[in-house]
Short mmCIF file of C-alpha atoms in Angstrom, two decimals:
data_model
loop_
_atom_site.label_atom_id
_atom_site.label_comp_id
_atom_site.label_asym_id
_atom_site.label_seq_id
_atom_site.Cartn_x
_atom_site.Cartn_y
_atom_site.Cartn_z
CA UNK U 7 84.67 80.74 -263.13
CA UNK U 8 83.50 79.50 -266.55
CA UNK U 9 84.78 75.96 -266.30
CA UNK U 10 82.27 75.38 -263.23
CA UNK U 11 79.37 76.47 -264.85
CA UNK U 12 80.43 73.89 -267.13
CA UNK U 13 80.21 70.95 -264.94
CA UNK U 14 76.81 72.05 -264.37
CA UNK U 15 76.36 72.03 -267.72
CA UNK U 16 77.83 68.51 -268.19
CA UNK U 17 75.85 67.32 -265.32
CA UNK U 18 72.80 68.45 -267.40
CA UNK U 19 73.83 66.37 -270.53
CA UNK U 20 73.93 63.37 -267.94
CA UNK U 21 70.31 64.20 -266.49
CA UNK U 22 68.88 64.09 -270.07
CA UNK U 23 70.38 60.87 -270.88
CA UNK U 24 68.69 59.76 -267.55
CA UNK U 25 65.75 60.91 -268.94
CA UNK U 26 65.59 60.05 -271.88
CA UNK U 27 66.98 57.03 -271.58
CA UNK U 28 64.24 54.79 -269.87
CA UNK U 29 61.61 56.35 -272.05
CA UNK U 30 63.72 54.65 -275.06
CA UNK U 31 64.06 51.55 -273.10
CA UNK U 32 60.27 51.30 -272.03
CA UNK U 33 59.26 51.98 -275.63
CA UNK U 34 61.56 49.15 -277.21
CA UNK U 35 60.29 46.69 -274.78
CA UNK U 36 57.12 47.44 -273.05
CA UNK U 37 54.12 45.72 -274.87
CA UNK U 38 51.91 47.92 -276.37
CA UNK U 39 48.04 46.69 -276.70
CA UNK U 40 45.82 49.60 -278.32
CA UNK U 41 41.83 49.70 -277.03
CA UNK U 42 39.70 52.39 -277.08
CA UNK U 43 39.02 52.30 -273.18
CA UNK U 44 42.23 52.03 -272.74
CA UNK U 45 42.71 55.66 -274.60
CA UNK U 46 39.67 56.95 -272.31
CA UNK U 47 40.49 60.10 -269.54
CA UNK U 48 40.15 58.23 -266.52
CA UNK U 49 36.88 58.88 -264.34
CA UNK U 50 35.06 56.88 -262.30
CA UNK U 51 34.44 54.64 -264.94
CA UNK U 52 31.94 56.74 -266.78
CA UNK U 53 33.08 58.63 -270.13
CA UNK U 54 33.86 61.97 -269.08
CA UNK U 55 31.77 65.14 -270.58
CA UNK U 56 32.73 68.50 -270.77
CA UNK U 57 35.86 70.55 -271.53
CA UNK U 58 38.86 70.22 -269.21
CA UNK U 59 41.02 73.06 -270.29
CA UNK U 60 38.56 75.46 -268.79
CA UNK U 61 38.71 78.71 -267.27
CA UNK U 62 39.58 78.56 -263.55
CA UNK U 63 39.00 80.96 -260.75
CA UNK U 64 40.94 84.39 -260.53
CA UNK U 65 42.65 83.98 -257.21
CA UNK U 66 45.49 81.94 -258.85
CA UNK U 67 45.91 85.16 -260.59
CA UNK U 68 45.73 87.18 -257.57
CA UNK U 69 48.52 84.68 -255.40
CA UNK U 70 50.85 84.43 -258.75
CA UNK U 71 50.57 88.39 -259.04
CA UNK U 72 51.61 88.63 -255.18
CA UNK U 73 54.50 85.78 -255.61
CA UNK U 74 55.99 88.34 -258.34
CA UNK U 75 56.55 90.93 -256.07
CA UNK U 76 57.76 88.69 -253.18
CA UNK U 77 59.50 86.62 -255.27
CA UNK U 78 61.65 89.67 -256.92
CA UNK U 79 61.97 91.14 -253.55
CA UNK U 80 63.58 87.95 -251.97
CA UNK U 81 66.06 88.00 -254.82
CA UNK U 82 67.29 91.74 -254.07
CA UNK U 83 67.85 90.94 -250.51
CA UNK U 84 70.74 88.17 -251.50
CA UNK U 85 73.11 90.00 -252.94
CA UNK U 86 72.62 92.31 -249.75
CA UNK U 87 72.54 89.68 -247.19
CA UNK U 88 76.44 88.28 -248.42
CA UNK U 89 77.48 91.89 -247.78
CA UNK U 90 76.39 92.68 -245.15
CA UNK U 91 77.64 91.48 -242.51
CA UNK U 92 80.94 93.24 -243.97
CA UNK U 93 80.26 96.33 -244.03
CA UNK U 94 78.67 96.36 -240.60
CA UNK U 95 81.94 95.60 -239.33
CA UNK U 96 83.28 98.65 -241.61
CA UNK U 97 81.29 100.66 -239.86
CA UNK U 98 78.09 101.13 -242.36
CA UNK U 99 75.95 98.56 -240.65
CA UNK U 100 73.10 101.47 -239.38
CA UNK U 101 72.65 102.92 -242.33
CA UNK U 102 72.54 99.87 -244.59
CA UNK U 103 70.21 97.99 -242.19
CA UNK U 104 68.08 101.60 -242.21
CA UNK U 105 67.79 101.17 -245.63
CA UNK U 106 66.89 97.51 -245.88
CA UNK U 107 63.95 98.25 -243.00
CA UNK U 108 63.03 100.68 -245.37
CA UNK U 109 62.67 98.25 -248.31
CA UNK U 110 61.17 95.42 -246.24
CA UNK U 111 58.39 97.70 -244.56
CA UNK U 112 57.31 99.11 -247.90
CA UNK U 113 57.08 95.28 -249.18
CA UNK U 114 54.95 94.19 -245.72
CA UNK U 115 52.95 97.23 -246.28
CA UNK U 116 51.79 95.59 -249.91
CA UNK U 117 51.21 92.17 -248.17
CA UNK U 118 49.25 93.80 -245.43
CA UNK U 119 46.89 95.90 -248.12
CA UNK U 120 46.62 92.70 -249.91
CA UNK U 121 45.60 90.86 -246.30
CA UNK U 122 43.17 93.84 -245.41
CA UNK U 123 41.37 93.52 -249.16
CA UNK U 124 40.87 90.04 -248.72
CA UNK U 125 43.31 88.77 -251.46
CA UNK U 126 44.58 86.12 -249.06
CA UNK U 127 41.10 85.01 -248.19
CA UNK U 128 40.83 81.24 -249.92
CA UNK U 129 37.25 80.92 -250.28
CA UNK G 18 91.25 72.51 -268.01
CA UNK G 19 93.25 69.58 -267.63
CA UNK G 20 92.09 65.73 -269.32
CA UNK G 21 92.28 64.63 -265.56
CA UNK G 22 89.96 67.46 -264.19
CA UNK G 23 86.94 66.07 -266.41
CA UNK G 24 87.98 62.81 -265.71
CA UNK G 25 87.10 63.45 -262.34
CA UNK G 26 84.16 64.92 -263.02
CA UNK G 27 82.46 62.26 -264.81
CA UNK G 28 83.26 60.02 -262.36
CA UNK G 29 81.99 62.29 -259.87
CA UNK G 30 78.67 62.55 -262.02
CA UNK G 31 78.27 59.05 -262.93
CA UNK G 32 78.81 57.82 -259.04
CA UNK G 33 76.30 60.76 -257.60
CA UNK G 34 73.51 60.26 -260.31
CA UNK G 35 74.23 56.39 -260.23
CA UNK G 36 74.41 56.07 -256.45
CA UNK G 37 71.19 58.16 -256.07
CA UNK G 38 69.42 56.42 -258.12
CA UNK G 39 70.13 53.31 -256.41
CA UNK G 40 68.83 55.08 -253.11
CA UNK G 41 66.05 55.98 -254.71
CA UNK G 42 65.03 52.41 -255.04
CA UNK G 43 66.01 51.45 -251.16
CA UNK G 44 64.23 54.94 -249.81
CA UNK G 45 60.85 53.64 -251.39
CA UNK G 46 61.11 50.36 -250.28
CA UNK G 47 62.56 52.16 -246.77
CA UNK G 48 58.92 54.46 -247.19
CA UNK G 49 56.65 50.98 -247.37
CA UNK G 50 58.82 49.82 -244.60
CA UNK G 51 58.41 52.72 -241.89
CA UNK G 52 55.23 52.83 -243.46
CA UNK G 53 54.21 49.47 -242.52
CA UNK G 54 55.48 50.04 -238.79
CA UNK G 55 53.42 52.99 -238.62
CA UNK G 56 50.30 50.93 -239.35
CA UNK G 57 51.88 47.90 -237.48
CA UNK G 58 51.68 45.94 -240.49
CA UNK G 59 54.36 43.71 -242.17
CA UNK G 60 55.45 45.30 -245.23
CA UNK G 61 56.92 44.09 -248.32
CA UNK G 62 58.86 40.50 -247.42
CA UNK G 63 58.51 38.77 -250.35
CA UNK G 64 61.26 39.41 -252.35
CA UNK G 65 64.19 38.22 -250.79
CA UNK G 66 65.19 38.64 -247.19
CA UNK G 67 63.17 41.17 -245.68
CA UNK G 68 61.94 42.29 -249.28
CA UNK G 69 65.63 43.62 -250.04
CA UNK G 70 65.04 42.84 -253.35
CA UNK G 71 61.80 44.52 -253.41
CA UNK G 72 63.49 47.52 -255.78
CA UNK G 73 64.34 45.04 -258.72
CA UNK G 74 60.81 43.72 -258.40
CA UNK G 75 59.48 47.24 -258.92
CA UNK G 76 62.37 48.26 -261.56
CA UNK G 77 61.41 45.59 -263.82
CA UNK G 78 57.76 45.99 -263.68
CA UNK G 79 57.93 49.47 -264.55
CA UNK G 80 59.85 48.42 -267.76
CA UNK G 81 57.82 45.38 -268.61
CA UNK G 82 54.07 47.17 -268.47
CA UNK G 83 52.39 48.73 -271.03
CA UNK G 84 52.96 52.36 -271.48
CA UNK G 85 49.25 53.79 -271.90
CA UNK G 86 49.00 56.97 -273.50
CA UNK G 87 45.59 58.01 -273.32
CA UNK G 88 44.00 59.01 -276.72
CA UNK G 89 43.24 62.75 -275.81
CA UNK G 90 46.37 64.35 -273.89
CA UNK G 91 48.59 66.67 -275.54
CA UNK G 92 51.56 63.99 -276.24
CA UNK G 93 54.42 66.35 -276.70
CA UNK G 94 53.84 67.58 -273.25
CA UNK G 95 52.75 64.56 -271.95
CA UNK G 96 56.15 63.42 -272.60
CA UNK G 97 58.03 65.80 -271.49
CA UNK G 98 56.64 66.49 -268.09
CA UNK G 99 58.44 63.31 -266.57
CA UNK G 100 61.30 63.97 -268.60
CA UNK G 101 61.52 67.62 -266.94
CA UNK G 102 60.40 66.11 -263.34
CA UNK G 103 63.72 63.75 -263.64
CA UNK G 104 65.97 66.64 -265.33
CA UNK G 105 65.12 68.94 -262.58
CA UNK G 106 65.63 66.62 -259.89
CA UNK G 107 69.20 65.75 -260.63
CA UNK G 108 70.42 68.55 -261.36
CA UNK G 109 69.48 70.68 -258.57
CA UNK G 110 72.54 68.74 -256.84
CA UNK G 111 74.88 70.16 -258.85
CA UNK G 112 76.22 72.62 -256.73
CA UNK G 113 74.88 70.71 -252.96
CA UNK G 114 78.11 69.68 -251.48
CA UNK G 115 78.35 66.00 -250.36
CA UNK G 116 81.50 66.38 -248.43
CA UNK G 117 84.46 69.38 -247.88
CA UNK G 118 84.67 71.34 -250.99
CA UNK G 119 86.26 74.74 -252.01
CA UNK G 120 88.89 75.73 -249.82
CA UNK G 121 88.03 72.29 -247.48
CA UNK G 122 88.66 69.93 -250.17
CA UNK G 123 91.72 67.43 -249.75
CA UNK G 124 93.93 67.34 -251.94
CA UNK G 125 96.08 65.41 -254.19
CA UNK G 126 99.47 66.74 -255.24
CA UNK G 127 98.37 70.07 -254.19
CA UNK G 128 95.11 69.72 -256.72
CA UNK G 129 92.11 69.91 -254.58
CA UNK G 130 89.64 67.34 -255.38
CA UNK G 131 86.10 69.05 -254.05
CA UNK G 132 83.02 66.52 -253.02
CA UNK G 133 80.91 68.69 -254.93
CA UNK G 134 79.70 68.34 -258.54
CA UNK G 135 80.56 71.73 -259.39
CA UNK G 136 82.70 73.49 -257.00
CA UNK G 137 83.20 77.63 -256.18
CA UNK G 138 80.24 78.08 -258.22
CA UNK G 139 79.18 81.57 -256.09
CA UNK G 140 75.51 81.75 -256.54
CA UNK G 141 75.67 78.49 -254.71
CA UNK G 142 71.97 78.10 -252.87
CA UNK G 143 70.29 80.99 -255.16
CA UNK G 144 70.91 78.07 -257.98
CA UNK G 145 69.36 75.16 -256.25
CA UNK G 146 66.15 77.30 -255.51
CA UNK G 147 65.89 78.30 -259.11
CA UNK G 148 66.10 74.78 -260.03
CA UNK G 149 63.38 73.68 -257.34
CA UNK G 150 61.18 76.07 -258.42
CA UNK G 151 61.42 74.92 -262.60
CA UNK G 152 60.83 71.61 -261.04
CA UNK G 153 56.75 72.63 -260.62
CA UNK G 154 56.65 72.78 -264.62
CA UNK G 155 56.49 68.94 -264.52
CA UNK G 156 53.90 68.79 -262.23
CA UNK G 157 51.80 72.06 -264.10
CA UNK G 158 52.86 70.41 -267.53
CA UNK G 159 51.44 67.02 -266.39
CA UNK G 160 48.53 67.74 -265.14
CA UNK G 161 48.11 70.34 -268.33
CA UNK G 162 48.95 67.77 -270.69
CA UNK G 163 46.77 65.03 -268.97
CA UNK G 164 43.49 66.19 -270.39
CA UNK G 165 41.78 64.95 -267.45
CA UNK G 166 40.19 67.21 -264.85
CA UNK G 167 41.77 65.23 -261.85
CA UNK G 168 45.01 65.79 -263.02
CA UNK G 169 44.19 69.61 -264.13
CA UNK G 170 42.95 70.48 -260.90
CA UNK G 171 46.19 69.25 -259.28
CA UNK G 172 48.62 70.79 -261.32
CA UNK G 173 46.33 74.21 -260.52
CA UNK G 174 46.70 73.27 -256.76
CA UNK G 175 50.18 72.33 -256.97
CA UNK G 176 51.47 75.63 -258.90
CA UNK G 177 49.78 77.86 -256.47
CA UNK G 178 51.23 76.08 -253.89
CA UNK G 179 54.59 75.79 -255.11
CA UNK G 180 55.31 80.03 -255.46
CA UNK G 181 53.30 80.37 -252.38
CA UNK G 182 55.87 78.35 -250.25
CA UNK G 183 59.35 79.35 -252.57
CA UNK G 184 58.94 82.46 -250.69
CA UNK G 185 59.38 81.97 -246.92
CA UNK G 186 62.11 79.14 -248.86
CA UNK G 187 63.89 81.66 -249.60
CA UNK G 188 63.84 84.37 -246.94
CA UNK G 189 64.18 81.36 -244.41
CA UNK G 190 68.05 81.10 -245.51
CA UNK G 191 68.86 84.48 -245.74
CA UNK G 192 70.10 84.52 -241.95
CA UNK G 193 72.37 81.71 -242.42
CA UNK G 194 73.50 84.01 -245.94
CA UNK G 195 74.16 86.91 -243.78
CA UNK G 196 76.05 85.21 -241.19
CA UNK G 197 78.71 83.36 -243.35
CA UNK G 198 78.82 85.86 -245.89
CA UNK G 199 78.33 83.26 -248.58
CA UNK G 200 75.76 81.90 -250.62
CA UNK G 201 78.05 78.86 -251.46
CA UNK G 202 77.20 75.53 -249.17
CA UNK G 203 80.53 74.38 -248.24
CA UNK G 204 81.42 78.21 -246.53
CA UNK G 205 77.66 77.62 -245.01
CA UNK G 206 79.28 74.72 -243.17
CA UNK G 207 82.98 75.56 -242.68
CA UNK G 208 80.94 78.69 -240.80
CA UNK G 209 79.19 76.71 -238.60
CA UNK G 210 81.97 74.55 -237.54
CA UNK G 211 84.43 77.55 -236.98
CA UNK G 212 81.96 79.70 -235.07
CA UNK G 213 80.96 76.49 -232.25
CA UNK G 214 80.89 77.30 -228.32
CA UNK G 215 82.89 75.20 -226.95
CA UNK G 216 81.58 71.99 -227.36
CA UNK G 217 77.84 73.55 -228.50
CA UNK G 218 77.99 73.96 -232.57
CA UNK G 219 77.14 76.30 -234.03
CA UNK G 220 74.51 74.87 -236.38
CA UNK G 221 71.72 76.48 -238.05
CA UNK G 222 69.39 74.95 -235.64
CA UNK G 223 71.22 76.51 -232.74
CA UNK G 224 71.74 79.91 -234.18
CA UNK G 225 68.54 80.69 -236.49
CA UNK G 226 65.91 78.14 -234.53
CA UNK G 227 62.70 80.69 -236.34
CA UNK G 228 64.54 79.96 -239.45
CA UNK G 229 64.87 76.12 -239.31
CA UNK G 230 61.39 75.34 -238.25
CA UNK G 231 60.43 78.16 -241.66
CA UNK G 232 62.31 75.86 -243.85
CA UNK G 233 61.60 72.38 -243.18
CA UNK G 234 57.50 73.74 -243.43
CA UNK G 235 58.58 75.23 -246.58
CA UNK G 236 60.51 72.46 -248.12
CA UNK G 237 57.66 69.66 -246.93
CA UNK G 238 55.51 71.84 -249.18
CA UNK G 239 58.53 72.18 -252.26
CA UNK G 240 58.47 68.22 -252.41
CA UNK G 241 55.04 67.54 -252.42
CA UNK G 242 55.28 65.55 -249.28
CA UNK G 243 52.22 65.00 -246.79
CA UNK G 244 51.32 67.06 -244.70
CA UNK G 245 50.91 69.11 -248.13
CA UNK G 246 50.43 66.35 -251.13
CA UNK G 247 47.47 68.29 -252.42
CA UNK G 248 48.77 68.04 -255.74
CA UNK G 249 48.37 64.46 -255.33
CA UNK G 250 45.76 64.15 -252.96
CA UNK G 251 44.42 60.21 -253.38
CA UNK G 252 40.95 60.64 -251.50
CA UNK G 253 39.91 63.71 -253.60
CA UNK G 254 41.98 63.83 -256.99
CA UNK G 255 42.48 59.75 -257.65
CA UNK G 256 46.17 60.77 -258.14
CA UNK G 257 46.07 64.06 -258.64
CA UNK G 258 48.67 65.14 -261.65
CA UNK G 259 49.77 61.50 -262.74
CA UNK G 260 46.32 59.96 -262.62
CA UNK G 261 46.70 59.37 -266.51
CA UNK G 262 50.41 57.99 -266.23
CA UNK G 263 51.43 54.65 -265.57
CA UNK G 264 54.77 52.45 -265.67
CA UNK G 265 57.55 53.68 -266.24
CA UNK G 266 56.76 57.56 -266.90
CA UNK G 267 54.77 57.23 -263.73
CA UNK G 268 57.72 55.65 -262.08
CA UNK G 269 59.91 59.04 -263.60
CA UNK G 270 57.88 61.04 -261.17
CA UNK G 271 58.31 58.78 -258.48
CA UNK G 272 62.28 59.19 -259.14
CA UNK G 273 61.98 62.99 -259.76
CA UNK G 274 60.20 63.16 -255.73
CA UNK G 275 62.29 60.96 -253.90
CA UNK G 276 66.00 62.84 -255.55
CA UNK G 277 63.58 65.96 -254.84
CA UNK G 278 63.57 64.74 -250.88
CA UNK G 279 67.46 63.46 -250.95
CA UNK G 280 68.30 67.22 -252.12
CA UNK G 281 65.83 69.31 -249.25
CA UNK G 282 67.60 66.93 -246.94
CA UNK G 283 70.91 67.55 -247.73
CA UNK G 284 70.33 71.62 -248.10
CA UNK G 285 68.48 70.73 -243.93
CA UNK G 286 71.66 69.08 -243.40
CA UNK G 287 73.52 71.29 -244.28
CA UNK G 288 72.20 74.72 -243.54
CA UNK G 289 70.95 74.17 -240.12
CA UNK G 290 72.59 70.41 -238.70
CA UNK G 291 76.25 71.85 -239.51
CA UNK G 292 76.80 69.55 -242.52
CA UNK G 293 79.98 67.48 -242.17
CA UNK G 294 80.51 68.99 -238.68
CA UNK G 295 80.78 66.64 -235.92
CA UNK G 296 82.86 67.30 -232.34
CA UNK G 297 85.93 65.06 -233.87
CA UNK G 298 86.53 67.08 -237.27
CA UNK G 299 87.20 70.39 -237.71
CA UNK G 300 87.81 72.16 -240.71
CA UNK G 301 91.59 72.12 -240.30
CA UNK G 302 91.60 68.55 -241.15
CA UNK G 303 92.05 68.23 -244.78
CA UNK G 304 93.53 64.93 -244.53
CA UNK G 305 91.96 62.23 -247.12
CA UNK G 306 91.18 60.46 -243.69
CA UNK G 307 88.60 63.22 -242.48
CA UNK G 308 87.26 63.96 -245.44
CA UNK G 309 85.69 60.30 -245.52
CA UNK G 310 84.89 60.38 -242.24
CA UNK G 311 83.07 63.79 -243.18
CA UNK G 312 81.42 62.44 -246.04
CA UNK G 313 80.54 59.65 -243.79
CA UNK G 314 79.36 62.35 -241.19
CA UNK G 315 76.60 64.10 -243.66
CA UNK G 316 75.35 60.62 -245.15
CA UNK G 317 74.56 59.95 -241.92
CA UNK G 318 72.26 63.36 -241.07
CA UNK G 319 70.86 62.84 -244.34
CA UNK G 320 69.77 59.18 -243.47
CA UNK G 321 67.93 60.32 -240.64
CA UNK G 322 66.41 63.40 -241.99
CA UNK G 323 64.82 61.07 -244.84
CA UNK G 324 63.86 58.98 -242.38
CA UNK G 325 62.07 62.07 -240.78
CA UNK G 326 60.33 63.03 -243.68
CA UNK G 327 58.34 59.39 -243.84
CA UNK G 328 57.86 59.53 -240.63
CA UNK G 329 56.01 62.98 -240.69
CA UNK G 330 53.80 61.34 -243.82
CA UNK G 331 52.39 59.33 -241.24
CA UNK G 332 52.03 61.32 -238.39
CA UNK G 333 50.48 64.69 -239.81
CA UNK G 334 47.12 64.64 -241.56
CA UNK G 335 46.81 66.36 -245.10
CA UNK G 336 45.79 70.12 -244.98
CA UNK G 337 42.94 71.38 -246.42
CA UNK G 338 43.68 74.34 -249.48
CA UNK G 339 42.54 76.82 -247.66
CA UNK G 340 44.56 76.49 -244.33
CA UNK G 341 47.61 75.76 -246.96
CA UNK G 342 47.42 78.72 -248.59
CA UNK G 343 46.88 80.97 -245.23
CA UNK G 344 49.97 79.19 -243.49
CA UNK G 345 52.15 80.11 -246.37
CA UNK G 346 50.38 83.72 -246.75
CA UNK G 347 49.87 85.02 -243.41
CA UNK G 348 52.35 82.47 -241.33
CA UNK G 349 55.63 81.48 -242.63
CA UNK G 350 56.12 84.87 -244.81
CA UNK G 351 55.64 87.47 -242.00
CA UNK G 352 57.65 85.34 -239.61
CA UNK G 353 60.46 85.29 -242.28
CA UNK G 354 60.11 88.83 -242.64
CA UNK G 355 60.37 89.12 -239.10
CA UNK G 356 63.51 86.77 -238.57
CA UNK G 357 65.19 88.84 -241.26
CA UNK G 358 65.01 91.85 -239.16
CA UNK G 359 65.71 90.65 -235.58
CA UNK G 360 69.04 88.62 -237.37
CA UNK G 361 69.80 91.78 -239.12
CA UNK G 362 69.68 94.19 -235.88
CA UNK G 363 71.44 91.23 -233.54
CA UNK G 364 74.30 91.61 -236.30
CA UNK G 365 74.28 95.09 -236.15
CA UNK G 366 74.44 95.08 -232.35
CA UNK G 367 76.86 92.35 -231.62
CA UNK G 368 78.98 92.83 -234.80
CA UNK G 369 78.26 96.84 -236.09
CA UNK G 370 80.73 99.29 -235.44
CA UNK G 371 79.94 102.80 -234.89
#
């Protein structure tokens, strides 16, 4: 099992060569001519005022907190969906699949309370 | 592990990341092209016949500009979000089949030799998810790093919309998990060729249709491509998260999208088009013959999947964020729910004992 994980491993010492690569290239024989509008943020032209690195609105908190829980939920059901269709032929199917409805309706009831307080409104 | 083993290997590395690459080049030139016929235009025919040379034009002029780094970005990062949005990219195919693998694979004196980077690795599509999803770090970290409120704002967009979509993504497949049993590729497809009707397939298409049409809305939104490009989003953002790049680190992220696209296809391709699978080869055949006629086989469906992709980026208008958001929120992830369920009690009551 170990050795495969390797190759991905290997295959990730080739990416970063990839990468790293051009930028080596590009900085050996690009040209490089400094200016000070050349170092400007770009904006229409004008010099740009004001921070950028502000605070931004809450509801990228609100969708990130919701992903979490989705996100987590999505990875328990995996390891359940490969089995499953095993031991539904063993015989355990009903109760397994009980259990899962079980799981997945407590999940859609937090997506529905999140829906009915608005959370998914974009405004 | 044998000298030969990682022998074969590298090769297998060198001639995926190499020949990719190289597609790379051709698919954008293949983008300008279909994009051209959309807009009955020309297109690029300047550089050679029928601009095939086009791709050398555009490699060496990504090399040969200046690399500008603005004077007020955060250069570590600014750095390293290309490098990441390449990294990503090609390594996400690690485990994506390209041909039979595992118990498929021909073989030579009774070694198999898979047509996958890293064979009867078991977590199989859980792994190319995870890597999708670190994928959005070069697009937060660029648009971070930028210092530039264009590129902030799409980064902001593009992270939100990222996690928003990796969720129906991910439910999407489970169907296709729970009917081969496997979360490895290459068992996704020997499934679907086993399980056929006569001469109807049994592809993905055919068996989870709710599913398929989940995913490729989902993975449209995973690569950034129009219909949902607001991360990029010319008319409003200038260019959204690479505003402040140019040449060649602008020409990284280029790379990292396109290998992005040639990966959703093949995980389209194979999940829900039966991969290799074709009416003439069965997964008997482990000849050397049908394996390159099966390799043959998915290069094929990917070709025209990527050439479905362009052509949706100039059919479909861009959505706004709002509508984005509610598709992914109050759409795709209660449908997914709900084709969980109906696959999970159609198993239980064709399949279920007792």
């Amino acid at each position: 099992m170990l050795p495969n994980y390797g190759f991905i491993g290997l295959l990730l010492l080739a990416a970063v060569a990839f990468a790293v690569a051009p930028l080596v290239v590009v900085a050996l024989v690009a040209p490089r001519k400094w200016s000070v509008e050349k170092g400007e943020a770009y904006e229409c032209g004008v010099r740009t005022t004001g921070e950028t690195w502000v605070r931004f609105r809450i509801q990228y908190y609100v969708y990130a907190l919701l992903f979490l829980v989705f996100d987590i939920e999505t990875i328990f059901l995996y390891p359940w969906a490969v089995s499953y269709l095993g031991l539904a032929e063993a015989g355990f199917g009903l109760f397994v699949l009980v259990e899962m409805v079980v799981f997945l309706v407590l999940l859609a009831v937090a997506l529905v309370f999140a829906w009915a307080a608005g959370d998914l409104r974009w405004v | 592990m044998a000298t030969w083993q990682i022998a074969v290997i590298l090769v297998k590395i060198f001639l995926i990341v190499g020949l990719f690459q190289g597609a790379v080049a051709y698919m954008i030139l293949l983008e300008r092209k279909i994009a051209a016929w959309a807009q009955d235009r020309i297109g690029p025919n300047r550089c050679g016949p029928l601009g095939l040379l086009q791709p050398l034009a555009d490699g060496a002029k990504m090399l040969l500009k200046e690399d500008v780094i603005p004077g007020y970005v955060n250069k570590p990062l600014y750095i390293l979000a290309p490098a990441i949005a390449i990294v990503m990219a090609t390594i996400g195919f690690a485990v994506v089949p390209f041909g039979p693998a595992g118990l498929d694979a021909p073989t030579v004196n009774g070694n198999p030799i898979h047509f996958q980077i890293a064979p009867n690795v078991d977590i199989g599509i859980l792994y190319v998810f995870a890597i999708g999803s670190l994928a959005v770090y070069a697009v937060i970290l660029g648009g971070y790093a930028s210092n530039n409120k264009y590129s902030f704002l799409g980064g902001l967009r593009n992270s939100a919309q990222i996690i928003s979509y990796e969720i129906p993504l991910g439910l999407s497949v489970l169907g296709m998990v729970m009917l081969a049993r496997s979360l490895e590729l290459n068992d996704v497809m020997s499934w679907q060729d086993r399980n056929g009707l006569g001469p109807i397939p049994a592809w993905g298409v055919f068996v989870q249709p709710l599913a398929f049409l989940i995913f490729l809305v989902s993975a449209f939104a995973e690569t950034n491509r129009l219909p949902f490009d607001l991360a990029e989003a010319e008319q409003e953002l200038v260019g959204g998260f690479h505003t402040e790049y140019s040449a060649m680190k602008f020409g990284m992220f280029f790379l990292g999208e396109y290998l992005h696209v040639i990966t959703v296809s093949f995980l389209t391709v194979i999940l829900f088009f039966g991969g290799w699978d074709a009416p003439f080869l069965g997964v008997e055949d482990t000849s050397w013959i049908a394996a390159v006629l099966k390799v043959g086989v998915i290069f094929f469906k990917v070709t025209l999947m990527v050439i479905f992709i362009m052509w949706i980026r100039w059919t479909l208008p861009r959505f706004r964020y709002d509508q984005l958001m509610n598709l992914a929120w109050k759409a795709l992830i209660p449908l997914a729910l709900l084709n969980l369920v109906v696959t999970m009690v159609l198993i239980q009551l064709f399949r279920g004992v007792g």
